[in-house]
Structures are given as structure tokens and as C-alpha cells.
CSV table of C-alpha atoms (C1' of nucleotides) in Angstrom, one decimal:
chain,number,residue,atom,x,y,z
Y,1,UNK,CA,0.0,0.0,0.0
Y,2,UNK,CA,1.2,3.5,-0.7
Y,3,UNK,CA,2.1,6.5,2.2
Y,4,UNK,CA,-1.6,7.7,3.0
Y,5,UNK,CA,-0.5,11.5,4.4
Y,6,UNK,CA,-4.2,12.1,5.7
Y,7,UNK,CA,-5.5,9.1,7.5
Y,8,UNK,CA,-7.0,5.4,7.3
Y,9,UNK,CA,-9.3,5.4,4.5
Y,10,UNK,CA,-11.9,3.2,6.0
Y,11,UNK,CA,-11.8,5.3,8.7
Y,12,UNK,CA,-12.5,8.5,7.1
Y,13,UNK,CA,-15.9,6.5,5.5
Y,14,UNK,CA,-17.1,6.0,9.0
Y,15,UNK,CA,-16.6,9.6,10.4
Y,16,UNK,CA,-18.6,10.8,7.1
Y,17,UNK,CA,-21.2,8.9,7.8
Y,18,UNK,CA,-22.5,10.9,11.1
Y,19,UNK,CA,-22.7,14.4,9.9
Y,20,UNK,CA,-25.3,15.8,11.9
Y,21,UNK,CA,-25.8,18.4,9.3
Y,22,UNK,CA,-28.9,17.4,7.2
Y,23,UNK,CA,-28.6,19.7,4.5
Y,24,UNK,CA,-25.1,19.0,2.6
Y,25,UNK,CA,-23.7,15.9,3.9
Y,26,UNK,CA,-20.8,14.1,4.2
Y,27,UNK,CA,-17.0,15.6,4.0
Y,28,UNK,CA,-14.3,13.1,5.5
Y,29,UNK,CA,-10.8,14.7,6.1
Y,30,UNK,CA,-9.7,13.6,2.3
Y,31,UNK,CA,-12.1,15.8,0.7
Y,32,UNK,CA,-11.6,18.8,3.2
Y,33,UNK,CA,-7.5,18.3,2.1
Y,34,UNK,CA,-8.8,18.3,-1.5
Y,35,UNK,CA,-10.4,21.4,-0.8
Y,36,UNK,CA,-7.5,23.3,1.2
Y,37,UNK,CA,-5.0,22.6,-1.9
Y,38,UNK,CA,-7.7,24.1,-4.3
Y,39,UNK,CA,-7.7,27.3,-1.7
Y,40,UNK,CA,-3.9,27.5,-2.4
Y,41,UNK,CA,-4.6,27.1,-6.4
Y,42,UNK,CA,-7.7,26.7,-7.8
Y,43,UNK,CA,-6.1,25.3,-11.1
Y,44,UNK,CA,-3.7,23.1,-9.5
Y,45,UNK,CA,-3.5,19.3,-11.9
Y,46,UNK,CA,-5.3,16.3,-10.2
Y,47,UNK,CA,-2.5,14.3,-10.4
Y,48,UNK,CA,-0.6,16.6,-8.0
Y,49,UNK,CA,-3.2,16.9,-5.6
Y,50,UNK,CA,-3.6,13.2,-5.3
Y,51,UNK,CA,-0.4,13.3,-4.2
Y,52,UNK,CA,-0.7,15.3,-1.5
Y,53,UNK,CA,-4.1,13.7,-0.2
Y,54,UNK,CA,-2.7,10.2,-0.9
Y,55,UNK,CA,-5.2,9.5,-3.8
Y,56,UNK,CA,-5.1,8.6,-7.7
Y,57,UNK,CA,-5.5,11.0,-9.9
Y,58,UNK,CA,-8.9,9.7,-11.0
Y,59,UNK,CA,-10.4,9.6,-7.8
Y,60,UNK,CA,-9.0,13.1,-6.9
Y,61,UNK,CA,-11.1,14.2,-10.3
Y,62,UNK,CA,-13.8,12.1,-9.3
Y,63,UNK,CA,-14.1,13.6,-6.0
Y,64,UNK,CA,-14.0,17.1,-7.2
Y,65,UNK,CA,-16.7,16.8,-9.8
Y,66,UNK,CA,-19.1,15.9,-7.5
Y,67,UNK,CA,-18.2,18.5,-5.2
Y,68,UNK,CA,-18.7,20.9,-7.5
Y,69,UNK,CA,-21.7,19.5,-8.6
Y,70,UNK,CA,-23.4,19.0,-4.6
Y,71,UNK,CA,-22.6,22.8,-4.6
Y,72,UNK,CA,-20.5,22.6,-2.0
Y,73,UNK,CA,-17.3,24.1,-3.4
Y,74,UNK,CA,-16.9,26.6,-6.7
Y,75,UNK,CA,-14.0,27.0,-8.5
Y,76,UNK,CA,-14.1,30.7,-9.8
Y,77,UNK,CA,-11.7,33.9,-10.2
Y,78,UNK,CA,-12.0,36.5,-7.4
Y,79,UNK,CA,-11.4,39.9,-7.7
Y,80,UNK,CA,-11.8,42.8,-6.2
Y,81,UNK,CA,-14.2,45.2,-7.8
Y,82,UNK,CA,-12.7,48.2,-6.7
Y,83,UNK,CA,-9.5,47.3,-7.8
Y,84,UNK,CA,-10.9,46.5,-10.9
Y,85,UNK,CA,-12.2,49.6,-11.1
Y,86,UNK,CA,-15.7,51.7,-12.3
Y,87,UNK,CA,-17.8,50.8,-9.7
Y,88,UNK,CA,-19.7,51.5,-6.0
Y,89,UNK,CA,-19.3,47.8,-3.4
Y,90,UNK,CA,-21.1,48.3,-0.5
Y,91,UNK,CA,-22.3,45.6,2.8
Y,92,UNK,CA,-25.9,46.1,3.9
Y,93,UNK,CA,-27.1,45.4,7.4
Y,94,UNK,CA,-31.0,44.9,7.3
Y,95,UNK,CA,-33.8,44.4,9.9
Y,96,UNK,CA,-36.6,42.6,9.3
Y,97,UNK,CA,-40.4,42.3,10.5
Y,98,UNK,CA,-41.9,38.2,9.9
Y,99,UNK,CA,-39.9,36.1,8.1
Y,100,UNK,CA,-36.0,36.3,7.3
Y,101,UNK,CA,-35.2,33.6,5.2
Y,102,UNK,CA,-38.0,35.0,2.5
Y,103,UNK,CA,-36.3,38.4,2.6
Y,104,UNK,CA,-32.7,36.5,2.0
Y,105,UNK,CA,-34.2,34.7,-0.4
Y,106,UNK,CA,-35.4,37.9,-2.3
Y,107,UNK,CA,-32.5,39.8,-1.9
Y,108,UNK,CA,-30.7,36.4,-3.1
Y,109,UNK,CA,-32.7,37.0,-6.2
Y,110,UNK,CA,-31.1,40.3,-7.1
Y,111,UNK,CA,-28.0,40.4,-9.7
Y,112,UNK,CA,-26.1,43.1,-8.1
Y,113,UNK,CA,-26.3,41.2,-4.6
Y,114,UNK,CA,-23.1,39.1,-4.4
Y,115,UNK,CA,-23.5,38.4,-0.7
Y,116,UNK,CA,-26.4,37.1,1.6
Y,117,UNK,CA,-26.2,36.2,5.2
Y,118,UNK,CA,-28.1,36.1,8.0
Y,119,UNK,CA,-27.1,37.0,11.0
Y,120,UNK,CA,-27.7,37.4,14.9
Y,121,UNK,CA,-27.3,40.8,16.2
Y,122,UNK,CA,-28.8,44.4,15.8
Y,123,UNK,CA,-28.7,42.8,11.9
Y,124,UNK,CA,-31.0,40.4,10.6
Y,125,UNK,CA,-29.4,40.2,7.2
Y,126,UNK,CA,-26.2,41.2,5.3
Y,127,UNK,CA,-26.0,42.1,2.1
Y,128,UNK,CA,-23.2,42.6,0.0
Y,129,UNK,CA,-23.9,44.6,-3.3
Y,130,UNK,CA,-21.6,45.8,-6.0
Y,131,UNK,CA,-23.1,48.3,-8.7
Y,132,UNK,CA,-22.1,50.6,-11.7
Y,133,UNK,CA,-22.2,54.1,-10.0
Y,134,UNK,CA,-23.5,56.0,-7.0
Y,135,UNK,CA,-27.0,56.6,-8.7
Y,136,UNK,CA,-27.3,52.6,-9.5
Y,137,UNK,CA,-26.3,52.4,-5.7
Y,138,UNK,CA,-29.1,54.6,-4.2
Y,139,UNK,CA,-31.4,52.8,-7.0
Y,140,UNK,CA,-30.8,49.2,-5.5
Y,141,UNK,CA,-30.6,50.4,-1.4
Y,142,UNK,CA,-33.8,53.1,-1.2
Y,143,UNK,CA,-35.8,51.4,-4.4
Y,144,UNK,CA,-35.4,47.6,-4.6
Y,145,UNK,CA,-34.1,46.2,-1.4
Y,146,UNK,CA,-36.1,48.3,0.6
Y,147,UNK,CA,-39.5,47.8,-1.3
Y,148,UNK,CA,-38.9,43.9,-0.5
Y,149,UNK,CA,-42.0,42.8,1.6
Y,150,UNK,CA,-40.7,42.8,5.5
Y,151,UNK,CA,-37.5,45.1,5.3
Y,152,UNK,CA,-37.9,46.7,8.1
Y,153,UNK,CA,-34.8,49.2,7.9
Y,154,UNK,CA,-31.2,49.2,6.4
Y,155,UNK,CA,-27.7,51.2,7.1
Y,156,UNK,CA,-25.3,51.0,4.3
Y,157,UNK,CA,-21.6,50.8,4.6
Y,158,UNK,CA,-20.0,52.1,1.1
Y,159,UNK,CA,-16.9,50.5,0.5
Y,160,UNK,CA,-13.9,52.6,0.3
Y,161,UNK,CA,-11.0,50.3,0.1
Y,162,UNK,CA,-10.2,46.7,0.4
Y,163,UNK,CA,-7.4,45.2,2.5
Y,164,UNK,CA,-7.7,41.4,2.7
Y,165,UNK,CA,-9.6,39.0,1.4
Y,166,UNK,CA,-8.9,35.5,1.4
Y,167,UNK,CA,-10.1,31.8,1.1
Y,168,UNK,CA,-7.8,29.7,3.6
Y,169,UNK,CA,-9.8,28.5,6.2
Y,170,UNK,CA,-8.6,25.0,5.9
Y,171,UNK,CA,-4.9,26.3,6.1
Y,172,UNK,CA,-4.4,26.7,9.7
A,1,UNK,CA,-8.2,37.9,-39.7
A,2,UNK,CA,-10.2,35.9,-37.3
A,3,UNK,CA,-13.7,37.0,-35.8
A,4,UNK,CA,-13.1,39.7,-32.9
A,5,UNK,CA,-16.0,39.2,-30.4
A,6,UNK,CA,-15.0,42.1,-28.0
A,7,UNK,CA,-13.7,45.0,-29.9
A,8,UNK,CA,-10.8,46.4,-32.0
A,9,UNK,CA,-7.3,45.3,-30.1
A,10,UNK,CA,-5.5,48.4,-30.9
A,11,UNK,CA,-8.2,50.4,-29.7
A,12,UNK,CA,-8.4,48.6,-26.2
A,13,UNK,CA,-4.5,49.4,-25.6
A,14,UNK,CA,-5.7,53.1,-26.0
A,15,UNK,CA,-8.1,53.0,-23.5
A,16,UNK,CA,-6.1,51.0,-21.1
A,17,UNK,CA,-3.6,53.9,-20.5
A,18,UNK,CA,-5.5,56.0,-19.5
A,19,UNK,CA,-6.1,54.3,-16.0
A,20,UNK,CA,-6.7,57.1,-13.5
A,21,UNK,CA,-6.4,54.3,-10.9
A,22,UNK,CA,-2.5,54.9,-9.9
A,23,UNK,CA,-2.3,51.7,-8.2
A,24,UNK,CA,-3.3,48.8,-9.5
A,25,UNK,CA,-2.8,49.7,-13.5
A,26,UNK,CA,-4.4,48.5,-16.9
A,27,UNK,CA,-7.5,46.6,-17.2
A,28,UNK,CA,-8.9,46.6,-20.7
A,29,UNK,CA,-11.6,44.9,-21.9
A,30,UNK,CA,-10.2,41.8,-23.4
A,31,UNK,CA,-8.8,41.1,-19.6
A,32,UNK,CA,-12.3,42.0,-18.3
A,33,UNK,CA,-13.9,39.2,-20.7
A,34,UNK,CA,-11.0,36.9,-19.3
A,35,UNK,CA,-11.8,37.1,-15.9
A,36,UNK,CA,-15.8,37.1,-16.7
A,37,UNK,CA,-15.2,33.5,-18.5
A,38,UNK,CA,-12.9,32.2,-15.1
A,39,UNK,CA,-15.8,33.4,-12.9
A,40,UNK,CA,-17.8,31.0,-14.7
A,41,UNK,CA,-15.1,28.3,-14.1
A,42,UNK,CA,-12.1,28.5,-13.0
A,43,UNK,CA,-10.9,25.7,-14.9
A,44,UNK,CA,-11.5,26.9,-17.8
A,45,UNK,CA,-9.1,25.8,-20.9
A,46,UNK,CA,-7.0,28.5,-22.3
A,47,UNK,CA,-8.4,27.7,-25.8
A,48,UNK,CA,-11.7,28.2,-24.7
A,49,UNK,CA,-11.5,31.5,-23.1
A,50,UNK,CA,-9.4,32.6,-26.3
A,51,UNK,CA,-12.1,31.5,-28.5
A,52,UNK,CA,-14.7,33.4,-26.4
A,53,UNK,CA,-12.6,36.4,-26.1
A,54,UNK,CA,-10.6,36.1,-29.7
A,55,UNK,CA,-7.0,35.5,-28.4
A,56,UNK,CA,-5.0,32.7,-28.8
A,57,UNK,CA,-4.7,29.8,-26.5
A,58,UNK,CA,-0.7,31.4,-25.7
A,59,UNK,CA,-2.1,34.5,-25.3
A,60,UNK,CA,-4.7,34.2,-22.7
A,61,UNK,CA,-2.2,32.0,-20.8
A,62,UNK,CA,-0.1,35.2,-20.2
A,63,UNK,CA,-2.7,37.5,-19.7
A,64,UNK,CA,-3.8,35.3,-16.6
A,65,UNK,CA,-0.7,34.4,-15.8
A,66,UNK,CA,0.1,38.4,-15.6
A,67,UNK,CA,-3.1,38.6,-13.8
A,68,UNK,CA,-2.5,36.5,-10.9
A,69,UNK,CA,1.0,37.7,-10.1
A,70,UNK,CA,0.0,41.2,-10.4
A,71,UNK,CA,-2.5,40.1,-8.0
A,72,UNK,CA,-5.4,41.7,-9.8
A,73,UNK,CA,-6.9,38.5,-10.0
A,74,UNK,CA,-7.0,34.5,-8.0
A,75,UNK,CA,-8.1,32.0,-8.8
A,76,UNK,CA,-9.5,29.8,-6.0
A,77,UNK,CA,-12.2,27.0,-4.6
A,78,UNK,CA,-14.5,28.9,-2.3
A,79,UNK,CA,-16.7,27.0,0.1
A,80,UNK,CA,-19.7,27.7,2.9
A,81,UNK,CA,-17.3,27.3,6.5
A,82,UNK,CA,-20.8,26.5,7.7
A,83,UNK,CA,-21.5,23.7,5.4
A,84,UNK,CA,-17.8,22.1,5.6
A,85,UNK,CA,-18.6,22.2,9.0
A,86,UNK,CA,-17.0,22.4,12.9
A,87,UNK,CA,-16.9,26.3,12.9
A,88,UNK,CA,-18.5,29.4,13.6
A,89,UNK,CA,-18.3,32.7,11.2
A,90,UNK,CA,-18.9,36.3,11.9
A,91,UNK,CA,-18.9,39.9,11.1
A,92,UNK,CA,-17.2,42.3,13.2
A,93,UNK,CA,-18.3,45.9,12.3
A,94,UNK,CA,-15.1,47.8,14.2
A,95,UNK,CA,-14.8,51.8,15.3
A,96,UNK,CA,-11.7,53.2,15.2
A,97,UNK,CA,-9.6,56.3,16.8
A,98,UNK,CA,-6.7,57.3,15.0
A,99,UNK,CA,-5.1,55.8,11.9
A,100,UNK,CA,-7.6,53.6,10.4
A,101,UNK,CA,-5.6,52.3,8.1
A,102,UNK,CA,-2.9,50.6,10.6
A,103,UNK,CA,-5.9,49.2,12.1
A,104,UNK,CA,-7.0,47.3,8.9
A,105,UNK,CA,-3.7,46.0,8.6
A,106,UNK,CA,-3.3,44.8,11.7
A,107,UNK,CA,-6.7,43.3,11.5
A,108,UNK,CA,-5.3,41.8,8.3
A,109,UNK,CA,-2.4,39.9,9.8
A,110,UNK,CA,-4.4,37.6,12.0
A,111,UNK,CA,-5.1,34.5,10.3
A,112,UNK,CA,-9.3,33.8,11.5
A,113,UNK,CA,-9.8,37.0,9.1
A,114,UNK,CA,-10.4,36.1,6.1
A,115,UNK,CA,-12.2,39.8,4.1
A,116,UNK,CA,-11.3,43.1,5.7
A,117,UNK,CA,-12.9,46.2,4.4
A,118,UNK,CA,-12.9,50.5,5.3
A,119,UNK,CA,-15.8,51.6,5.0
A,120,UNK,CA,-17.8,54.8,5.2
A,121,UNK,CA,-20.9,54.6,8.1
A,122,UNK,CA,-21.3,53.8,11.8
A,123,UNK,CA,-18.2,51.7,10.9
A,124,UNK,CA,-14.7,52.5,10.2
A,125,UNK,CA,-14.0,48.6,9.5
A,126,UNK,CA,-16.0,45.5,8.4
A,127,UNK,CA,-13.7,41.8,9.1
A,128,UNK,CA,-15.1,38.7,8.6
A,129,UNK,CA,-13.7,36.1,11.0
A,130,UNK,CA,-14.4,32.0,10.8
A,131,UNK,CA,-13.3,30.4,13.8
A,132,UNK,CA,-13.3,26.7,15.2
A,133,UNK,CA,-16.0,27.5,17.8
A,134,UNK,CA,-17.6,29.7,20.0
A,135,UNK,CA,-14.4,30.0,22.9
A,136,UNK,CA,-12.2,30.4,19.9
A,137,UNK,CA,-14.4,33.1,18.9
A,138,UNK,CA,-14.8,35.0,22.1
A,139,UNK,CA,-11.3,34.9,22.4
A,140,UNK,CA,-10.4,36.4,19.3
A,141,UNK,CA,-13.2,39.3,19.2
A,142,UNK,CA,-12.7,40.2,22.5
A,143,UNK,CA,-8.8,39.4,23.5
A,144,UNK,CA,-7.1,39.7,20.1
A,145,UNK,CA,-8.9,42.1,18.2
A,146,UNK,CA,-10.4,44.6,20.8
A,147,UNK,CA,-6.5,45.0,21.6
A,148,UNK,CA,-5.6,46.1,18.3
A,149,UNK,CA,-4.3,49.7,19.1
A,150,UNK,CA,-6.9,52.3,17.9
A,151,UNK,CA,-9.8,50.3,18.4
A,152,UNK,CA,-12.6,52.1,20.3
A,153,UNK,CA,-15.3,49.5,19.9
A,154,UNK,CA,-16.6,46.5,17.7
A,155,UNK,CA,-19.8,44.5,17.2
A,156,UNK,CA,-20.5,41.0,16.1
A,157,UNK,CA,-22.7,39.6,13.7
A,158,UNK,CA,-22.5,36.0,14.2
A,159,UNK,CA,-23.7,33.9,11.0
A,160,UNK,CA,-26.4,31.9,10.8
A,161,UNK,CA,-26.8,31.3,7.3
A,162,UNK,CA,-25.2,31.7,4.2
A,163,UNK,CA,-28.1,32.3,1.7
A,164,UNK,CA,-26.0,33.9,-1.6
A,165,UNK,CA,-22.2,33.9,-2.6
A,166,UNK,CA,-21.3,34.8,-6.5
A,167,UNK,CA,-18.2,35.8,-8.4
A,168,UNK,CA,-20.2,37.4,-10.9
A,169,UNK,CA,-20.0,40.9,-10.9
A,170,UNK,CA,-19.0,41.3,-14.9
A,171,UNK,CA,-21.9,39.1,-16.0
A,172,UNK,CA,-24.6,41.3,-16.0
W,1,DG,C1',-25.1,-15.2,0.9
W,2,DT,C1',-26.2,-12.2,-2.6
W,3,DG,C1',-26.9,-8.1,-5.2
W,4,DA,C1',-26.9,-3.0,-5.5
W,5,DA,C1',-24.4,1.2,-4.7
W,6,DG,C1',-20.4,3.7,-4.0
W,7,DT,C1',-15.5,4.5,-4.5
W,8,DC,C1',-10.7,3.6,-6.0
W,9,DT,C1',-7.3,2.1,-9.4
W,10,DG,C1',-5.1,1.7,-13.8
W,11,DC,C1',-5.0,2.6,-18.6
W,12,DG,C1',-5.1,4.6,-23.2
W,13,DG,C1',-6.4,8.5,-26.3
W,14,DA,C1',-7.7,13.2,-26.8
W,15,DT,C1',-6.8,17.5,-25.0
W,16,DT,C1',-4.4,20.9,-22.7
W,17,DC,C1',-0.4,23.1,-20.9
W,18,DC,C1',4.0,25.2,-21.4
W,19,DG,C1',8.2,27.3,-23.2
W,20,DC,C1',10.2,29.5,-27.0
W,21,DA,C1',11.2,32.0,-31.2
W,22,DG,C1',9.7,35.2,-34.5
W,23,DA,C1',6.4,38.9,-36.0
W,24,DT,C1',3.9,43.2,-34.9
W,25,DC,C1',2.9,47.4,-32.6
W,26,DT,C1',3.8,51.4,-29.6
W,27,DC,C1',6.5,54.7,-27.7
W,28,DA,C1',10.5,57.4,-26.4
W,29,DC,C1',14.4,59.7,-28.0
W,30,DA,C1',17.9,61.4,-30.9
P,1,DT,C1',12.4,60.8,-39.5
P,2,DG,C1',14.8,56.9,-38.0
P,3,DT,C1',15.9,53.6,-34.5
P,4,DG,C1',15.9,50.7,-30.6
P,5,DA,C1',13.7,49.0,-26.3
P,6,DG,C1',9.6,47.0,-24.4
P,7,DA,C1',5.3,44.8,-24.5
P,8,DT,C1',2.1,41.6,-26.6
P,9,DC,C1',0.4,38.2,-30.0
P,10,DT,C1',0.9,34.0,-32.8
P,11,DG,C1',2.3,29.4,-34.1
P,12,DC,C1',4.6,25.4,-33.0
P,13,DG,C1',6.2,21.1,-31.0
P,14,DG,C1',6.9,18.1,-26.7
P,15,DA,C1',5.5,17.1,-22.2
P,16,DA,C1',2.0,16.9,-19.0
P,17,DT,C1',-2.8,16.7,-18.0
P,18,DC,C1',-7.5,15.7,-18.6
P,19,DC,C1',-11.1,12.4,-19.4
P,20,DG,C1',-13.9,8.2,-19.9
P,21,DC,C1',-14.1,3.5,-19.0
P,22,DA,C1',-13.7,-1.2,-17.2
P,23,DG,C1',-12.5,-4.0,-13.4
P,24,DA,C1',-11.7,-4.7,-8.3
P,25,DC,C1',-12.9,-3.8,-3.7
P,26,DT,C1',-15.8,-2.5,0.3
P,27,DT,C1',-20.1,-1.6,2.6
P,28,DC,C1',-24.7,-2.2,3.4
P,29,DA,C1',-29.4,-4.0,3.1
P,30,DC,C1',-32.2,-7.9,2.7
DNA sequence: GTGAAGTCTGCGGATTCCGCAGATCTCACA
DNA sequence: TGTGAGATCTGCGGAATCCGCAGACTTCAC
């Protein structure tokens, strides 16, 4: 048998099974160190990741397709939209009257929203939004989010520069 | 000559002189188009982003090459904490005396932050911390960051549930 | 004990990645 | 006006990677 630099395989299949988590299940320690090598480089070949996770290169691919496809990881390019330049980023804290997950779920449904959470705190919900200009800016906060049945209130917080941002949890 | 699907080359070097953005320089639009395809998927072939953007295959390799080093641009798997598990996320809206700048930074070297960001409102700074659990997170709100000099006060927002999270701000 | 489902491995063949040399264009400067 | 430096694009092989598939193994339910 060859080095296995994470753990017992068999093993691993047991812990997965008791995720208490009904929603996404299942992610033994081989996928999480799948995951933390595509935090270091998104693009980085199969072949080079099964050697770090003690895997084949097929069943490194095999596991990351179907990650991808369960939704629980992306592989995308981040940037940051200031940088990038021509446009207003802002994070919205919202309070809401009835029920919060429908007015996540509408503010989900806007294009210029990047970035919905809810929250505990003086905050119901944060919103992240990036837009074209200061007049598309007033247009999304004071016309759209706010018409959205059960906002209660909302205090912006315009974006002026951005100093980290980063995707390494698993590195640590 | 082949089919040009974004504009006229030589008139995109024009334009991307005149950057009035002094420090991070250059973005035209045939750079724009290649980020928009690796927000899409970050895996994306060379060959098939220079046939969407008309470049060839050697060509787009050293635009994102050029891209990532200049650090306009990374290319990453991004996840939920929350779903992968074990962890607890929050928002830290942060007021600051003094030099709010050195306080970002500061903020920015400790490794549970993962997005920092000045801002204009009742904050000066939003972080975004993911921690292994709640003691880890008391510990670093209240121990590590509150005694970040400058730091007159901070509140948490302690996530509950990630409803959005897109890469797609050129797609629209 | 047996069959279904899930996962891993190994293996070609097609595709992609990668470095390099030459061509083109722009711009600064004499 | 001419020239040279710098940046970028193209085309081209060779190496590496991606991709689908068939077989083996394990687990689990019945």
C-alpha cells in the first residue's frame, strides 16, 4: 500500500457517515484536504493533488466533480471590484419584520447582490452589493431592497478600500 | 483575420492607459472578458476562453498568468465554513480612533480574518472572521482584536446562514 | 449469501499546458 | 524621421494533463 498522508481510508468512511448536518452531507478529512489545496490554487492538476491527499489522480477528479456538482465548493476567479475599477461595493445590514429567510431569499434573487447572510445581532441580514455608480447604488438600497416585503430598515456601509480577502480556512 | 468578439485590439491598448487608478494599472476589456469566463469556471481551458474572447490559446495563458501575479486576479475554490462544518463565522463591524488604516492592517495579519474592508458609516472597518467554535471566537473578538491599538469598539454579527455567494459581478 | 451502490485504481487517447522563437505594434528619444 | 527597447500576440512542438471507462474492492441492506 502507498504512504496515505491524511489518515485510514476506511476510517474516514465512517466519520462521514454521522454528519449531523442534514442539509449538505458528508466531507471526511480527504475531501476537506482536497479542498484546502484548491484554496492554495484553484487550477492546480489532479494528479498533483492526489499526491498530496494520498489519492489517484482519477479519484482526486472524481471527487472534485461531484463536489462541485453537490454545490458545496466553486472554482471561480476573485477579484476585487474596486481594484478593478468603475464601480460602487457596498455591505448592507437589514432588519426585518416576519420572516427572514424570505427576505434572504429575495435579496438572493437580485443580480447586483453578491453576498447574503443572516445574521444574529442588531442585523438580521447582510447584504453585500456591488453596482455601476453612486446613482445605481441609491437605486438598489432606497428602491429595490427596501420595497422587499418585511425590510424593516437598512444602514449601508460604502466601501472605500479593500485590505484582505482571502479563502484559507482550511490552512491553519 | 479571425472574428473579434470584443472589440478592435489596438483600440483597447488606447483605452487602457488611460487608467486614472494609480495603483493597480491597466485593465482593458479583453482582460475584463477573461476574468468574466474564469468566474464562470475557474478551470477553464485556455483555448476556450481565447475563443470566447478572440486571443490565442498562448495568449490568454499570459494575460492570466500576468493577472494573478499582479494580484489583480485568484483563482480559488470557495466554500460555505458553515456547510464544511465544525466552525463558527462572523462579522465584526469595528470603530476606530486614530489611523484607520494601521488598524485594517493589523486586522489583516491575524489569520481567523479572512475579508477586511474600510468603510464609510457607523463603521470604520467590516472583518469577517471563521473560527473553530464559539471559545475560539470569544477569544479572538474580545482578546485579540479589541486589543488592536486604535480600536474604540466593535460589534458582532454571528452567522447563521449563508443564503448567496457569487463571483459574478462582470456578467450582468 | 447475494446483489446493489459507492469508491478507487489503472490505462489509453484526446486534449491541454508550457516554453520558446519570430512577428507586430507602440512609444520614447535622438 | 529613424531607430531601438519594451510589450504583446501568434504558431509550434513536446511534455503533461485531462477524461472516460472497465474492473476490483468495500459496505450495506435484505
Amino acid at each position: 500500500m502507498h504512504s496515505d498522508p491524511v489518515a485510514s481510508r476506511s476510517a474516514e468512511h465512517r466519520d462521514s457517515r454521522e454528519s449531523r448536518n442534514g442539509s449538505t452531507p458528508h466531507l471526511d478529512a480527504v475531501s476537506l484536504a482536497i479542498i484546502e489545496q484548491l484554496q492554495e490554487d484553484g487550477r492546480r492538476p489532479y494528479a498533483a493533488i492526489g499526491k498530496a491527499v494520498g489519492l489517484s489522480e482519477a479519484a482526486v477528479r472524481q471527487r472534485v466533480q461531484k463536489l462541485l456538482d453537490q454545490g458545496v465548493m466553486q472554482i471561480v476567479a476573485v477579484t476585487d471590484p474596486l481594484t478593478v475599477g468603475f464601480r460602487r461595493q457596498a455591505m448592507v445590514g437589514i432588519n426585518v419584520e416576519g420572516d427572514v429567510e424570505s427576505v434572504a431569499d429575495a435579496l438572493s434573487a437580485m443580480p447586483e447582490v453578491e453576498y447574503v447572510v443572516m445574521t444574529a445581532g442588531s442585523f438580521d441580514v447582510l447584504a453585500e452589493i456591488v453596482c455601476e455608480d453612486d446613482d445605481h447604488l441609491l437605486d438598489v438600497i432606497n428602491k429595490r431592497m427596501r420595497a422587499v416585503p418585511g425590510v424593516r430598515s437598512t444602514e449601508s456601509f460604502v466601501y472605500l478600500k479593500l485590505k484582505k480577502q482571502t479563502y484559507m480556512w482550511g490552512t491553519r
